[in-house]
PDB file of N, CA and C in Angstrom:
ATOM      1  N   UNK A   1     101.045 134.098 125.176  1.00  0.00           N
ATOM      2  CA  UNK A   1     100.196 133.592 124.106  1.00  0.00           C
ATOM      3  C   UNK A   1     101.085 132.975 123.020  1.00  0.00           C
ATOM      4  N   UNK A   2     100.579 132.270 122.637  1.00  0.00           N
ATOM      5  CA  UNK A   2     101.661 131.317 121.896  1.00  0.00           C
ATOM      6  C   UNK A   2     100.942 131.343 120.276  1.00  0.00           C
ATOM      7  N   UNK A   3     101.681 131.537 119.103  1.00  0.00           N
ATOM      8  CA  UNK A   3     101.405 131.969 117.790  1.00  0.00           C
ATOM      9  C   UNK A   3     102.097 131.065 117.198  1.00  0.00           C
ATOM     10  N   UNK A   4     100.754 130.417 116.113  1.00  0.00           N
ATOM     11  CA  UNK A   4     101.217 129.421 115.425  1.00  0.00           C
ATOM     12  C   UNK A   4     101.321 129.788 114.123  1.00  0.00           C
ATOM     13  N   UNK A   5     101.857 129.097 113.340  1.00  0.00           N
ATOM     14  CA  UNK A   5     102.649 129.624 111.549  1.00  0.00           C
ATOM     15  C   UNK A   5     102.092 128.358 111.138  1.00  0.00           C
ATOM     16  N   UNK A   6     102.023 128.782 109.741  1.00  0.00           N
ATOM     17  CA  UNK A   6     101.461 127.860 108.195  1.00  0.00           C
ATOM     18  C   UNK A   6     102.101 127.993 107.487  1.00  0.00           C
ATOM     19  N   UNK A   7     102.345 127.354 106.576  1.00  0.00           N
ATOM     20  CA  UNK A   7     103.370 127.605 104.968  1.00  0.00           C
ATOM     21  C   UNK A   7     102.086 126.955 104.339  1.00  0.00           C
ATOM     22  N   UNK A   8     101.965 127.420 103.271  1.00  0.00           N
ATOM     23  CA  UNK A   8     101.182 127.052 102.545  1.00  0.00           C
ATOM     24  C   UNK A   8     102.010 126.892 100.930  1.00  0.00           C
ATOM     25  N   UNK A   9     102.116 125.911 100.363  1.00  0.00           N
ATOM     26  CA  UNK A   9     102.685 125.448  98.958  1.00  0.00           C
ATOM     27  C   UNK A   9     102.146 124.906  98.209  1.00  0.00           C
ATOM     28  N   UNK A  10     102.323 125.438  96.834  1.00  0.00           N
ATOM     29  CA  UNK A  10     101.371 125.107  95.531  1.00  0.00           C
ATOM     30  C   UNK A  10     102.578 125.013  94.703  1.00  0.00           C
ATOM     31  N   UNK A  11     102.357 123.593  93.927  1.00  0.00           N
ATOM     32  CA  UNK A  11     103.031 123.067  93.076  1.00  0.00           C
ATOM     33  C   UNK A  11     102.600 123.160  91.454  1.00  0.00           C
ATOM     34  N   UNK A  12     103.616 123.025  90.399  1.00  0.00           N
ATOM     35  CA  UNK A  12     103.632 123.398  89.364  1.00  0.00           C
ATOM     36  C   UNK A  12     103.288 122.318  88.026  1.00  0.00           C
ATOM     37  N   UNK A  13     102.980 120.962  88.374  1.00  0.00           N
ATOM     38  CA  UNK A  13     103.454 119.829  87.793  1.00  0.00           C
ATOM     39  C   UNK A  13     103.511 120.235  86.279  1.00  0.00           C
ATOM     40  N   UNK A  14     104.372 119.218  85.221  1.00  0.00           N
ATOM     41  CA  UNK A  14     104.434 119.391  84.531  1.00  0.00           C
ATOM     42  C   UNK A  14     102.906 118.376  83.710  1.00  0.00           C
ATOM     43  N   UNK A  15     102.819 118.191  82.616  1.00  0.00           N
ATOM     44  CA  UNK A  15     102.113 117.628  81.856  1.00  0.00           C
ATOM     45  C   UNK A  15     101.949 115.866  82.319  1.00  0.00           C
ATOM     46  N   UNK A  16     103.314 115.538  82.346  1.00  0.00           N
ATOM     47  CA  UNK A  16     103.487 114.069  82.624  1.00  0.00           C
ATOM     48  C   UNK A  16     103.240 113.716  83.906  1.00  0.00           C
ATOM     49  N   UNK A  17     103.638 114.999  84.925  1.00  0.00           N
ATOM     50  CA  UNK A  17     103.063 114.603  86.232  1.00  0.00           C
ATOM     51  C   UNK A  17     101.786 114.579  86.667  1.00  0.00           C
ATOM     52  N   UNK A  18     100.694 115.553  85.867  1.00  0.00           N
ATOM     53  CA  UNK A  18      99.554 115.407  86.376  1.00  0.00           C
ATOM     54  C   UNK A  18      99.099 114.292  85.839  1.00  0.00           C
ATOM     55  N   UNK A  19      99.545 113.683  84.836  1.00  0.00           N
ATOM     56  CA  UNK A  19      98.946 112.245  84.670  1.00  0.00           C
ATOM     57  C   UNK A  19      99.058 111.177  85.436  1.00  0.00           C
ATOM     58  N   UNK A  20     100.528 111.637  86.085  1.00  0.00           N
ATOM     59  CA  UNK A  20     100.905 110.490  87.071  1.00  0.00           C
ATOM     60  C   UNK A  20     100.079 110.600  88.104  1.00  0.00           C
ATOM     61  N   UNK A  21      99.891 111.874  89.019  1.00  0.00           N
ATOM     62  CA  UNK A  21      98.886 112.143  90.122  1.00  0.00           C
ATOM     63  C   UNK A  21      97.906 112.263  89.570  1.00  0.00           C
ATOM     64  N   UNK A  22      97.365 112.101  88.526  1.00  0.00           N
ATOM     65  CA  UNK A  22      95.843 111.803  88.241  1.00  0.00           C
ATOM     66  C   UNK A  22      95.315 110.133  88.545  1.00  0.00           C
ATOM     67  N   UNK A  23      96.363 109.392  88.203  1.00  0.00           N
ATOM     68  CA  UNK A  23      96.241 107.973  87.753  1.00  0.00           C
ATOM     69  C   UNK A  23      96.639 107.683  89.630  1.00  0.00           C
ATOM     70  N   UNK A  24      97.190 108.371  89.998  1.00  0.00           N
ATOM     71  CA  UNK A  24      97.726 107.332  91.417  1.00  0.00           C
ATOM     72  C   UNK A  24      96.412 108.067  92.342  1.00  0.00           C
ATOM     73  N   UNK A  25      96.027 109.219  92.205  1.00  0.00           N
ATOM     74  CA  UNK A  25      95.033 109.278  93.348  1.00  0.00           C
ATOM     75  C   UNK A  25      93.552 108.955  93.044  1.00  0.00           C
ATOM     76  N   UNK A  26      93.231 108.531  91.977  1.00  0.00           N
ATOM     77  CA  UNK A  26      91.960 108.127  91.319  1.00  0.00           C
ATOM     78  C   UNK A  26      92.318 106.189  91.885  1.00  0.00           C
ATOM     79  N   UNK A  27      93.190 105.534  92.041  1.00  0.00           N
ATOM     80  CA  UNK A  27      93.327 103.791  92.173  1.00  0.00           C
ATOM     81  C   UNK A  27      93.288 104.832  93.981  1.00  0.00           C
ATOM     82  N   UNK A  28      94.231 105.345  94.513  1.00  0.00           N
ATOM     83  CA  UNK A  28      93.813 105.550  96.092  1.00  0.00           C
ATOM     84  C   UNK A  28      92.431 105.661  96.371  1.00  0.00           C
ATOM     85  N   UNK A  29      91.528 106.519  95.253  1.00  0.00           N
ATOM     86  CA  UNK A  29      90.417 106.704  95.688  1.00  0.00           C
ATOM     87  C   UNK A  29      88.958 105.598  95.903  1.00  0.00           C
ATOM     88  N   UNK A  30      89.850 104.609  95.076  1.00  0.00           N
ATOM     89  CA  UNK A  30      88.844 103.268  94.255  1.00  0.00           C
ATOM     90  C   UNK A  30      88.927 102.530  95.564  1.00  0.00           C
ATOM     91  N   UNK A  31      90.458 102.346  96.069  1.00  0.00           N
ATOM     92  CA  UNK A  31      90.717 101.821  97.306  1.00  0.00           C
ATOM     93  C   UNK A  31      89.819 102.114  98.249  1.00  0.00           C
ATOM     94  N   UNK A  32      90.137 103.593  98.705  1.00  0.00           N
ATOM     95  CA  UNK A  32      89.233 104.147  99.661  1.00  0.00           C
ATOM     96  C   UNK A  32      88.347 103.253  99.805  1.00  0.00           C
ATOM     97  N   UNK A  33      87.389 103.785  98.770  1.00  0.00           N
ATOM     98  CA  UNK A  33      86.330 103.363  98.734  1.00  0.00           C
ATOM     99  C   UNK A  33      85.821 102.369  99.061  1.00  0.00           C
ATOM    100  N   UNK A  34      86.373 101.184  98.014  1.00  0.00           N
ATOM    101  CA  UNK A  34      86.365 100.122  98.792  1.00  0.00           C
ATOM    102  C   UNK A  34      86.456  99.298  99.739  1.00  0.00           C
ATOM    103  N   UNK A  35      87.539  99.901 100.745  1.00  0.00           N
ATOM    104  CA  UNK A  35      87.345 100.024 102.132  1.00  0.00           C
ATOM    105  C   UNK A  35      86.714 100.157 102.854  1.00  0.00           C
ATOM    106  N   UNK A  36      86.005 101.630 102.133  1.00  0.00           N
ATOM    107  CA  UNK A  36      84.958 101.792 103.209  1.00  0.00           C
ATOM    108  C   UNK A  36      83.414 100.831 103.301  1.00  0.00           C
ATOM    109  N   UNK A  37      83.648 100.482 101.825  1.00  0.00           N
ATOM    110  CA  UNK A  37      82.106 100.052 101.656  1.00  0.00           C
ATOM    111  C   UNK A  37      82.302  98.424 102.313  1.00  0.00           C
ATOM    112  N   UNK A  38      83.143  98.519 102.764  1.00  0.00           N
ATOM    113  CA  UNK A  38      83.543  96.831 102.991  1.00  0.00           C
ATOM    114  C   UNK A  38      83.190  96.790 104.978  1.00  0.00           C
ATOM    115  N   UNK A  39      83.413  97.961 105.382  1.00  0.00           N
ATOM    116  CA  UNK A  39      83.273  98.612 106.793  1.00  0.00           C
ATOM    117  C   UNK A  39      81.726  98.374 107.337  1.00  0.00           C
ATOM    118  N   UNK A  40      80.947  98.978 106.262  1.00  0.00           N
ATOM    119  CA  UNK A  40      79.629  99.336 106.293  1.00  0.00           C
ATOM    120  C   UNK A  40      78.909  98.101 106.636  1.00  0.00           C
TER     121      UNK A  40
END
């Protein structure tokens, strides 16, 4: 039987970084989107 492993990691950002990953995955998400609605 073969047993598989996970790591699981949680990060700490500082102040300036969650702005940065706020701002970069909110334009990924606009993208997304737009993608998709372009699919449809």
């Amino acid at each position: 039987m073969k047993q598989l492993k996970a790591y699981r990691f949680r990060i700490y950002p500082s102040d300036e970084q969650k702005i940065f990953f706020s701002k970069t995955f909110g334009c990924v998400r606009l993208v997304y989107n737009l993608m998709l609605n372009d699919r449809i």
